[in-house]
DNA sequence: TTGCCGTACGTAACCGGTTACGGGTGAGCA
DNA sequence: TGCTCACCCGTAACCGGTTACGTACGGCAA
């Protein structure tokens, strides 16, 4: 019903299915005349090979699975874009599956990947690492992005601590004294690393006013309001991501603080919006991250059998600090 | 090698593969004891069903294919987000395939979908419609988004003409006289509809200064610069999408024009950035568009056999005009 | 003529599931 | 005891491709 099969083509060309397969896949040892007949028959029937059947017998799907939570939007979509580009260039498809609704739902989504993909790109900053490893289908090559302490394969990580430290040094350089931090959710590994990296890079013993947000703009606004009531004297705040920073900026301006004269603000991610509001931030090139992940995975898949690439290396990607108008006056 | 098969489970539980299949799929007519043995064996072996094999015999993949060009970023990713949400809620996966590099590459990508997906969501505003229809694998249910004149199935379209007309009326209402339009690429159907809708809603015979961009910010800036040299007196410009509008705004400000006093600017799309630069625009809820497309497709897939839903209806989605500071003074 | 080899092709097994069909077993009933 | 009928369960065919293996045949050297 879905269309002509290889047997239909074989019948019409009056050859065996084996010859059709050989002819269509460009194998040698097919007589030119036969090949021509097969191609004509396929064309006439509008034959399109059935990818599912093909991958079953080849044990190769030419697809890679992508599992990640739909958290802070920009990030998600940029990574996908990078993945899609790299995958498509190598002839691979992407299979998406977002994992928000609970751990069992996630387990189901992960298991459903077996037999559908050749490998996985996973990003799960919010799950306890051992649990996550256990959920992965066994023996499915996986490269992780920003997934803490996962030792099962190649990993890509952005240097959250290093980035946060750069902000701390920048604050000190421009002469700030009273620091605050708006953190992400406590269950998020990126959030924790950014907080710790910031604290560690300030002179020992420096007090830091803390508030927690949820990586959304509204959450950032709320956290900032909270900080203003408890620690009104702050003159520098490092926000764990850009979206929260936007909310924080709004709250500060509404409260009459001048940016950056009264208080300096820095974010993390460099989402497209950041340039427009002139937000100082760390640039993490998300599309590039996705592209690298895909490339790494496909390299591993196609080098299979070689023991060469087997060492599960972890790349640490250092985000550059982009200094803009929320920390230093612009011309 | 990839893992245990159903036959391994059968062997270990000392039953037939049929019983394993029945037990795991919750069929009735399996003795409770047998079911327990099967489950224990599956657990012990870490058995995960092979989705590929399953979908081959069921002729059902529970996946939907998404083909679209990677055009103007925000749009792409928001639609994907909407699709992913709706699909995941119904237990479907998404298979991505972007189609940029030439028509033959696109044809290959489309054909590769057969046997891998149950249906397609396609968006191809830049292709001549008959060509596109011909490339689709035959008999694959498809819902199109903003693909002009495609009559092969359900379609979702945003009302480009209506939106553009709303801008035209708005310009007239606020007393503007000398109009300009920055259009998108001439091969893009959305771009053409927006241009025509705008022109048609102005009083007959009104002259409109025209320039063409490529839907990017830089392109918008260039087009605006061009307009300023040829028609310096314009006081209202409708830009075919928001990204170009951002570029145009920058050019106008650099040229010393006050917004909105000297010239009013409106865009199309309402990307997240638009709110931050206070850009008047048409709001097209892209995630919602994706969600609807997925829902439509899955409804059609699961209602298969019923003649009820067979009428290929086309939904026209009317984007509301969001009036902001680039056309009227803000408090 | 016989033997050998290479080319072109067909037969059938296989990938890993699902399921139509039929067989065996025990309970219930005449 | 013999019959019917559920209920469980196993055998084998099937989904649509790929491919190992075997075969038929023509050409060529001994």
XYZ file of C-alpha atoms (C1' of nucleotides) in Angstrom:
722
model
C 0.000 0.000 0.000
C 2.793 2.366 0.801
C 4.292 1.885 -2.606
C 6.115 -0.497 -4.894
C 8.561 -2.963 -3.379
C 11.737 -4.341 -4.745
C 9.871 -7.489 -5.759
C 7.519 -5.452 -7.898
C 10.478 -3.945 -9.660
C 12.049 -7.359 -10.111
C 8.875 -8.724 -11.640
C 8.525 -5.852 -14.053
C 12.164 -6.016 -15.122
C 11.983 -9.814 -15.310
C 14.995 -10.309 -13.092
C 15.531 -11.445 -9.521
C 15.356 -9.201 -6.484
C 19.063 -9.708 -5.998
C 19.803 -8.151 -9.341
C 17.537 -5.227 -8.616
C 19.311 -4.607 -5.361
C 22.686 -4.853 -7.019
C 21.696 -2.625 -9.893
C 20.235 0.080 -7.681
C 23.162 0.096 -5.312
C 25.700 0.404 -8.073
C 27.341 -2.928 -7.425
C 29.550 -4.242 -10.145
C 28.784 -7.569 -11.754
C 25.510 -6.429 -13.241
C 25.210 -6.407 -16.973
C 24.639 -2.906 -18.359
C 21.514 -4.048 -20.166
C 20.116 -5.541 -16.990
C 20.884 -2.418 -15.042
C 19.105 -0.328 -17.622
C 16.031 -2.551 -17.508
C 15.969 -2.349 -13.719
C 16.301 1.406 -13.659
C 13.546 1.740 -16.207
C 11.244 -0.497 -14.194
C 11.999 1.371 -10.964
C 11.319 4.662 -12.647
C 8.079 3.445 -14.149
C 6.800 2.170 -10.823
C 7.990 5.193 -8.882
C 9.969 2.865 -6.695
C 11.603 4.307 -3.591
C 13.641 1.984 -1.381
C 12.187 1.327 2.047
C 14.679 2.812 4.465
C 13.389 0.793 7.400
C 13.864 -2.535 5.700
C 17.203 -1.467 4.388
C 18.533 -0.511 7.764
C 17.239 -3.711 9.305
C 19.303 -5.891 7.055
C 22.299 -3.584 7.034
C 22.198 -2.993 10.777
C 22.820 0.624 9.912
C 20.241 3.384 10.017
C 22.208 6.460 9.046
C 20.386 8.349 11.725
C 21.516 9.780 14.983
C 19.274 10.327 17.960
C 19.156 13.560 19.877
C 17.848 13.605 23.394
C 17.705 16.786 25.351
C 15.387 18.750 27.550
C 13.673 21.765 26.083
C 15.361 24.070 28.546
C 16.176 27.704 27.943
C 15.000 27.859 24.372
C 17.784 29.519 22.465
C 20.250 26.936 23.571
C 18.131 24.035 22.444
C 17.474 25.297 18.982
C 20.973 26.469 18.247
C 22.438 23.116 19.170
C 19.912 21.418 16.953
C 20.834 23.648 14.080
C 24.486 22.756 14.432
C 23.691 19.083 14.706
C 21.424 19.135 11.687
C 23.994 20.848 9.542
C 26.834 18.500 10.364
C 24.654 15.408 10.179
C 23.122 16.328 6.875
C 26.554 17.003 5.409
C 27.583 13.453 6.247
C 24.346 11.944 5.016
C 22.754 11.362 8.377
C 19.301 12.161 9.642
C 18.444 13.485 13.064
C 15.853 11.930 15.329
C 14.572 14.238 18.006
C 13.107 13.304 21.278
C 12.724 15.761 24.066
C 12.800 14.524 27.562
C 10.927 16.684 29.957
C 8.161 14.756 31.508
C 9.662 12.678 34.216
C 12.285 10.019 34.390
C 10.165 7.102 33.212
C 9.036 8.988 30.164
C 12.656 9.712 29.482
C 13.611 6.090 29.869
C 10.956 5.134 27.374
C 12.158 7.738 24.913
C 15.716 6.501 25.209
C 14.805 2.878 24.759
C 12.669 3.682 21.769
C 15.862 4.751 20.048
C 17.288 1.288 19.726
C 17.093 0.029 16.182
C 16.218 3.471 14.987
C 19.558 5.196 15.260
C 23.234 4.366 15.005
C 24.237 6.574 17.889
C 23.087 9.220 20.303
C 23.839 12.798 21.182
C 22.600 13.424 24.668
C 22.360 16.467 26.828
C 21.048 16.059 30.313
C 22.444 18.633 32.696
C 19.603 18.075 35.122
C 19.819 14.399 35.843
C 21.922 12.620 38.362
C 24.641 11.133 36.186
C 24.554 7.498 37.258
C 20.829 7.355 36.656
C 21.302 8.731 33.202
C 23.966 6.262 32.220
C 21.724 3.448 33.347
C 18.901 4.614 31.128
C 20.906 4.575 27.941
C 20.385 1.520 25.802
C 23.439 -0.633 26.223
C 26.095 -0.514 23.517
C 24.685 2.514 21.776
C 27.531 4.908 20.968
C 26.818 8.183 22.681
C 28.417 11.578 22.864
C 27.235 13.812 25.625
C 27.024 17.564 25.792
C 27.321 19.242 29.154
C 26.355 16.134 30.983
C 28.308 15.940 34.205
C 30.625 13.087 35.007
C 29.392 10.785 32.324
C 32.260 8.474 31.567
C 30.639 6.271 28.976
C 31.999 7.927 25.873
C 33.219 11.090 24.253
C 31.940 14.240 25.853
C 31.733 17.899 25.016
C 31.635 20.366 27.837
C 31.694 24.114 27.987
C 34.072 25.463 30.565
C 31.537 26.910 32.969
C 34.055 27.443 35.773
C 36.553 29.145 33.511
C 33.914 31.416 32.012
C 32.572 32.383 35.399
C 36.100 33.058 36.623
C 36.668 35.396 33.695
C 33.650 37.408 34.772
C 34.939 37.568 38.344
C 38.304 38.885 37.184
C 36.591 41.366 34.902
C 34.509 42.692 37.791
C 37.610 43.119 39.904
C 39.458 44.824 37.065
C 36.752 47.442 36.655
C 36.889 48.129 40.366
C 33.725 46.529 41.688
C 33.497 45.661 45.361
C 30.125 44.225 46.311
C 29.199 41.136 44.381
C 26.024 39.204 43.783
C 25.153 36.087 41.841
C 21.858 34.921 40.427
C 22.177 31.185 40.084
C 20.281 28.662 37.996
C 18.287 25.754 39.387
C 20.195 23.795 42.007
C 19.668 20.534 40.151
C 21.405 21.907 37.080
C 25.057 21.038 36.815
C 25.912 24.022 34.611
C 24.355 26.326 37.168
C 26.436 24.888 39.973
C 29.694 25.095 38.066
C 29.063 28.700 37.132
C 28.331 29.614 40.724
C 31.396 27.845 42.069
C 33.679 29.140 39.354
C 32.595 32.693 40.098
C 33.082 32.358 43.827
C 36.433 30.645 43.488
C 37.908 33.363 41.303
C 37.091 36.229 43.644
C 39.591 37.051 46.374
C 39.208 34.534 49.191
C 36.565 35.470 51.688
C 34.737 37.939 49.465
C 31.052 37.861 50.406
C 28.608 37.147 47.581
C 24.895 37.852 47.782
C 23.025 34.891 46.330
C 19.645 34.324 44.760
C 18.303 31.490 42.680
C 16.360 31.652 39.431
C 15.041 29.162 36.909
C 16.903 30.259 33.776
C 13.922 32.279 32.548
C 13.628 35.991 32.108
C 10.842 36.254 34.672
C 12.857 34.203 37.129
C 15.802 36.528 36.715
C 13.611 39.543 37.385
C 12.250 37.990 40.562
C 15.680 36.988 41.817
C 17.003 40.479 41.202
C 14.119 42.027 43.101
C 14.889 39.723 45.971
C 18.542 40.715 45.970
C 17.657 44.404 45.994
C 15.627 44.067 49.147
C 18.270 42.101 51.029
C 21.523 43.533 49.686
C 20.817 46.927 48.212
C 24.448 47.982 48.027
C 25.666 45.528 45.390
C 27.544 46.987 42.424
C 28.183 43.889 40.302
C 25.981 40.909 39.555
C 26.862 37.805 37.600
C 23.776 36.059 36.288
C 23.963 32.375 35.401
C 22.462 32.822 31.942
C 21.479 35.567 29.556
C 17.731 35.190 29.748
C 17.757 35.736 33.500
C 20.167 38.607 32.991
C 17.607 40.318 30.783
C 15.024 40.096 33.539
C 17.530 41.314 36.093
C 18.420 44.313 33.950
C 14.793 45.318 33.701
C 14.338 45.091 37.457
C 17.471 47.143 38.075
C 16.405 49.865 35.665
C 12.919 49.949 37.144
C 14.592 50.445 40.521
C 16.453 53.443 39.153
C 19.929 51.940 39.049
C 22.129 53.088 36.220
C 23.873 50.400 34.193
C 26.830 50.112 34.348
C 27.663 53.094 36.556
C 25.748 51.916 39.622
C 25.793 48.207 38.968
C 27.515 46.039 36.396
C 25.722 43.000 34.983
C 27.094 39.986 33.144
C 25.322 36.925 31.763
C 26.265 33.623 30.183
C 25.522 32.148 26.728
C 25.550 35.155 24.391
C 22.118 34.542 22.974
C 21.302 36.693 19.932
C 19.399 39.099 22.147
C 22.495 39.860 24.211
C 24.051 41.963 21.500
C 20.933 44.078 21.238
C 20.745 44.942 24.886
C 24.533 45.236 24.965
C 24.940 42.597 27.620
C 28.396 41.533 28.745
C 28.442 37.747 28.616
C 30.335 34.560 27.788
C 29.985 33.451 24.210
C 29.179 29.808 23.876
C 28.811 28.927 20.252
C 25.951 26.520 20.527
C 25.615 25.645 16.883
C 29.280 24.822 16.826
C 28.829 22.657 19.884
C 26.138 20.702 18.081
C 28.211 20.432 14.948
C 31.167 19.082 16.867
C 29.039 16.566 18.670
C 27.637 15.230 15.414
C 31.045 15.069 13.815
C 32.527 13.276 16.796
C 29.755 10.743 16.821
C 29.828 10.038 13.120
C 33.598 9.706 13.150
C 33.280 7.153 15.896
C 30.521 5.318 14.045
C 32.352 5.095 10.787
C 35.677 4.249 12.341
C 33.990 1.372 14.079
C 36.140 -1.705 14.265
C 39.217 0.444 14.619
C 40.358 0.596 18.185
C 41.927 3.939 17.409
C 39.219 6.341 18.395
C 38.025 4.366 21.367
C 39.484 6.559 24.051
C 36.542 8.476 25.515
C 38.005 11.928 25.380
C 36.316 14.953 26.833
C 36.642 18.271 25.059
C 36.427 21.372 27.190
C 35.277 24.359 25.230
C 36.345 27.688 26.628
C 33.810 30.466 26.046
C 35.357 33.887 25.419
C 34.217 36.853 27.505
C 32.379 39.417 25.421
C 32.585 42.782 27.151
C 29.675 45.095 26.372
C 27.788 48.024 27.784
C 26.368 46.420 30.904
C 29.797 46.369 32.538
C 31.729 49.197 30.892
C 30.537 52.502 29.462
C 30.225 52.489 25.719
C 31.332 55.325 23.480
C 26.008 -7.388 18.680
C 23.813 -4.419 19.345
C 22.071 -6.264 22.126
C 19.780 -9.110 22.995
C 17.048 -10.075 20.561
C 13.621 -11.411 21.213
C 14.921 -14.908 20.471
C 17.487 -14.607 23.218
C 14.737 -13.717 25.617
C 12.622 -16.604 24.398
C 15.469 -19.033 24.895
C 16.170 -17.826 28.404
C 12.527 -17.898 29.418
C 12.079 -21.248 27.702
C 9.120 -20.099 25.658
C 8.547 -19.227 22.022
C 9.216 -15.837 20.483
C 5.507 -15.449 19.973
C 4.886 -15.636 23.677
C 7.618 -13.142 24.387
C 6.128 -10.712 21.936
C 2.672 -11.204 23.417
C 3.896 -10.852 26.957
C 5.853 -7.699 26.316
C 3.085 -6.042 24.387
C 0.528 -6.722 27.067
C -1.597 -8.973 24.931
C -4.134 -11.054 26.758
C -3.939 -14.806 26.430
C -0.621 -15.109 28.150
C -0.491 -17.014 31.398
C 0.578 -14.798 34.295
C 3.412 -17.173 35.155
C 4.675 -17.102 31.602
C 4.498 -13.354 31.495
C 6.489 -13.137 34.697
C 9.173 -15.458 33.357
C 9.411 -13.447 30.167
C 9.681 -10.163 31.984
C 12.359 -11.573 34.243
C 14.349 -12.862 31.300
C 14.048 -9.565 29.432
C 15.167 -7.684 32.481
C 18.097 -9.995 33.057
C 19.302 -9.642 29.484
C 18.717 -5.920 29.327
C 16.466 -6.517 26.368
C 15.221 -3.495 24.466
C 12.938 -4.055 21.485
C 14.402 -3.161 18.126
C 12.287 -0.275 16.856
C 13.345 -0.779 13.265
C 12.277 -4.372 13.106
C 9.097 -3.561 14.928
C 8.091 -0.874 12.516
C 8.919 -3.051 9.565
C 6.436 -5.693 10.526
C 3.835 -3.257 11.821
C 4.203 -0.935 8.855
C 4.109 1.836 11.411
C 7.103 3.829 12.553
C 5.613 6.301 14.992
C 7.831 8.944 13.548
C 7.085 11.968 11.451
C 9.513 13.543 9.052
C 10.221 17.234 8.969
C 11.678 18.803 5.889
C 12.411 22.460 5.763
C 15.101 24.846 4.733
C 17.206 26.412 7.415
C 15.930 29.844 6.542
C 15.829 32.811 8.874
C 16.806 30.995 12.040
C 14.212 31.929 14.599
C 11.427 30.644 12.455
C 12.995 27.282 11.897
C 13.709 26.542 15.489
C 10.411 27.742 16.864
C 8.475 25.576 14.467
C 10.616 22.630 15.429
C 9.932 23.260 19.078
C 6.208 23.263 18.489
C 6.411 20.123 16.411
C 8.530 18.313 18.951
C 6.178 19.131 21.773
C 3.037 17.977 20.029
C 4.692 14.893 18.565
C 6.195 13.796 21.837
C 2.863 14.203 23.572
C 1.332 11.756 21.132
C 4.229 9.333 21.310
C 5.845 10.257 18.022
C 9.431 11.000 17.179
C 10.624 13.682 14.821
C 13.026 13.069 11.969
C 14.761 16.160 10.737
C 16.206 16.763 7.367
C 17.099 20.167 6.143
C 16.979 20.814 2.501
C 19.274 23.557 1.405
C 21.777 22.253 -1.004
C 20.079 22.067 -4.324
C 17.068 20.300 -5.665
C 18.641 16.886 -6.177
C 19.941 16.801 -2.643
C 16.450 17.664 -1.506
C 14.938 14.931 -3.605
C 17.297 12.432 -2.035
C 16.423 13.630 1.444
C 12.735 13.296 0.743
C 13.023 9.832 -0.717
C 15.135 8.687 2.178
C 12.088 9.274 4.346
C 10.108 6.372 2.966
C 9.952 3.511 5.399
C 11.300 5.705 8.103
C 8.302 7.872 8.872
C 4.530 7.628 8.838
C 4.022 11.098 7.464
C 5.676 14.371 6.620
C 5.541 17.972 7.665
C 7.019 20.040 4.911
C 7.814 23.673 4.523
C 9.205 24.847 1.245
C 8.331 28.436 0.481
C 11.160 28.714 -2.003
C 10.379 25.963 -4.425
C 8.138 26.054 -7.410
C 5.122 24.129 -6.168
C 4.701 21.529 -8.898
C 8.317 20.507 -8.593
C 7.909 20.058 -4.899
C 4.852 17.869 -5.163
C 6.682 15.657 -7.616
C 9.547 15.117 -5.232
C 7.429 13.831 -2.405
C 7.365 10.077 -2.072
C 4.005 8.944 -3.356
C 1.301 8.122 -0.843
C 3.096 9.627 2.123
C 0.638 11.726 4.130
C 1.931 15.256 4.219
C 0.905 18.499 5.795
C 2.535 21.584 4.453
C 3.347 24.844 6.169
C 3.456 27.980 4.078
C 4.009 26.083 0.917
C 2.184 27.824 -1.869
C -0.532 26.161 -3.889
C 0.215 22.665 -2.770
C -3.008 20.767 -3.124
C -1.889 17.341 -2.056
C -3.053 17.431 1.532
C -3.828 19.530 4.556
C -2.008 22.802 4.673
C -1.282 25.502 7.192
C -0.679 28.971 5.949
C -0.158 32.261 7.673
C -2.186 35.046 6.209
C 0.635 37.085 4.719
C -1.658 39.317 2.683
C -3.939 40.040 5.598
C -1.043 40.833 7.895
C 0.570 43.116 5.375
C -2.765 44.836 4.804
C -3.078 45.478 8.527
C 0.252 47.266 8.462
C -0.839 49.345 5.495
C -4.016 50.428 7.285
C -2.045 51.173 10.421
C 0.355 53.412 8.492
C -2.569 55.301 7.004
C -4.257 55.636 10.374
C -1.201 57.256 11.925
C -1.056 59.693 9.059
C 1.872 58.491 6.983
C 2.121 59.519 3.353
C 5.264 58.254 1.680
C 5.622 54.531 1.777
C 8.433 52.096 1.219
C 8.710 48.339 1.298
C 11.726 46.121 1.833
C 10.834 42.805 0.281
C 12.227 39.327 0.768
C 13.803 37.231 -1.977
C 11.710 37.134 -5.114
C 11.652 33.343 -5.143
C 10.021 33.269 -1.730
C 6.280 32.967 -1.777
C 5.813 34.568 1.649
C 7.809 37.554 0.507
C 5.649 38.028 -2.565
C 2.394 37.763 -0.659
C 3.528 40.306 1.893
C 4.543 42.740 -0.777
C 1.305 42.365 -2.696
C -0.859 42.481 0.409
C 0.767 45.723 1.465
C 0.403 47.360 -1.929
C -3.190 46.233 -2.339
C -4.310 47.726 0.975
C -2.961 51.192 0.320
C -5.184 53.637 -1.550
C -5.071 52.820 -5.223
C -2.206 54.424 -7.052
C -0.115 55.162 -3.985
C 3.542 55.009 -4.998
C 5.729 52.624 -3.009
C 9.504 52.753 -2.973
C 10.827 49.213 -3.265
C 14.018 47.425 -2.313
C 14.813 43.758 -1.996
C 16.626 41.979 0.831
C 17.423 38.414 1.712
C 15.626 38.060 5.056
C 18.823 38.720 7.011
C 19.667 41.651 9.213
C 22.573 42.711 7.007
C 20.367 42.484 3.952
C 17.806 44.730 5.595
C 20.458 47.297 6.418
C 21.683 47.328 2.837
C 18.200 47.620 1.402
C 17.396 50.517 3.714
C 20.563 52.332 2.716
C 19.577 51.913 -0.892
C 16.118 53.326 -0.238
C 17.565 56.353 1.546
C 19.644 57.307 -1.457
C 16.813 56.974 -3.950
C 13.770 58.036 -1.940
C 14.945 60.082 0.983
C 11.513 61.460 1.816
C 9.823 58.241 2.955
C 8.085 58.312 6.320
C 6.876 54.690 6.664
C 8.549 51.445 5.730
C 7.111 47.969 5.914
C 9.840 45.336 6.061
C 9.051 41.786 5.003
C 10.463 40.220 8.159
C 11.751 41.232 11.555
C 15.408 40.424 11.047
C 15.611 42.732 8.068
C 13.657 45.327 10.028
C 16.366 45.306 12.693
C 18.987 46.065 10.087
C 16.813 48.759 8.574
C 16.300 50.413 11.962
C 20.015 50.577 12.525
C 20.605 52.163 9.149
C 17.855 54.719 9.757
C 19.235 55.690 13.152
C 22.747 55.955 11.751
C 21.310 58.311 9.142
C 19.885 60.467 11.895
C 16.214 59.667 11.386
C 14.089 59.586 14.488
C 11.886 56.545 15.002
C 8.926 56.832 14.853
C 8.657 60.606 14.434
C 10.494 60.839 11.115
C 9.850 57.345 9.858
C 7.694 54.500 11.089
C 8.930 50.927 10.721
C 7.042 47.648 10.875
C 8.261 44.084 10.474
C 6.752 40.623 10.223
C 7.122 37.527 12.487
C 7.446 38.928 16.012
C 10.696 37.194 16.800
C 11.705 37.410 20.481
C 14.047 40.268 19.666
C 11.200 42.386 18.370
C 9.874 43.088 21.822
C 13.266 44.290 22.990
C 13.734 46.806 20.234
C 10.036 47.678 20.472
C 9.343 46.814 16.869
C 5.814 46.989 15.518
C 5.178 43.704 13.755
C 2.806 40.875 12.963
C 2.814 38.093 15.480
C 3.046 34.667 13.956
C 3.141 32.077 16.656
C 5.603 29.716 15.113
C 5.647 27.112 17.830
C 1.894 26.962 17.638
C 2.133 26.543 13.884
C 4.401 23.557 14.375
C 2.172 22.116 17.045
C -0.881 22.376 14.852
C 0.911 20.791 11.943
C 1.939 17.815 14.056
C -1.512 17.427 15.505
C -3.127 17.597 12.093
C -0.802 15.008 10.703
C -1.136 12.583 13.570
C -4.906 12.915 13.546
C -4.881 12.035 9.894
C -2.531 9.115 10.461
C -4.514 7.598 13.262
C -7.867 8.186 11.637
C -6.604 6.350 8.597
C -9.195 4.193 6.968
C -11.893 6.695 7.863
C -12.876 8.787 4.922
C -13.906 11.504 7.334
C -10.729 13.549 7.560
C -9.794 13.130 3.944
C -10.764 16.574 2.756
C -7.503 18.446 2.291
C -8.411 21.574 4.173
C -6.183 24.590 4.357
C -6.062 26.597 7.556
C -5.292 30.255 7.218
C -3.765 31.663 10.350
C -4.249 35.365 10.820
C -1.345 37.049 12.589
C -2.359 39.897 14.902
C -0.710 43.282 14.503
C 1.430 44.163 17.503
C 1.812 47.908 17.706
C 5.002 49.079 19.403
C 7.385 51.982 19.537
C 8.660 51.940 15.982
C 5.326 53.212 14.692
C 3.792 55.110 17.593
C 5.404 57.039 20.432
C 5.554 55.124 23.662
C 4.790 56.607 27.060
C 37.319 -32.560 -26.159
C 38.180 -31.547 -21.489
C 39.132 -28.524 -17.760
C 39.311 -24.048 -15.859
C 37.934 -19.486 -15.015
C 35.249 -15.198 -14.872
C 30.906 -13.009 -15.483
C 26.000 -12.498 -14.683
C 22.377 -13.978 -12.370
C 18.935 -16.590 -9.244
C 17.731 -19.011 -4.791
C 17.170 -18.658 -0.281
C 18.668 -17.321 4.271
C 18.844 -13.568 7.165
C 18.035 -8.939 9.907
C 14.287 -8.777 14.484
C 10.195 -8.252 15.254
C 4.457 -9.513 14.787
C 0.671 -12.564 14.208
C -2.522 -16.038 11.619
C -3.239 -20.508 12.331
C -3.427 -24.776 14.476
C -2.397 -28.112 18.280
C -2.450 -29.633 23.034
C -4.448 -29.599 27.560
C -7.817 -29.608 31.160
C -12.433 -28.351 32.774
C -17.282 -28.820 32.283
C -21.079 -31.396 30.840
C -24.010 -35.071 28.842
C -16.187 -42.066 28.925
C -16.526 -38.950 25.144
C -17.427 -34.450 23.538
C -16.985 -29.379 23.295
C -14.742 -25.339 24.276
C -11.551 -22.015 26.480
C -7.197 -20.994 27.179
C -2.167 -21.076 26.242
C 1.200 -21.625 23.474
C 4.391 -22.849 19.378
C 5.339 -23.001 14.264
C 6.104 -20.565 10.495
C 5.037 -16.903 7.297
C 5.614 -12.218 6.631
C 7.318 -7.063 6.496
C 11.252 -5.287 2.433
C 15.394 -5.120 1.847
C 20.826 -7.366 1.399
C 24.012 -10.892 0.262
C 26.476 -15.659 0.674
C 26.416 -19.230 -2.131
C 25.613 -21.909 -6.141
C 24.781 -22.370 -11.060
C 24.751 -21.641 -16.086
C 27.351 -20.185 -19.763
C 30.849 -18.509 -22.914
C 35.792 -18.109 -23.872
C 40.232 -19.896 -23.842
C 44.360 -22.925 -23.194
C 46.053 -27.594 -23.024
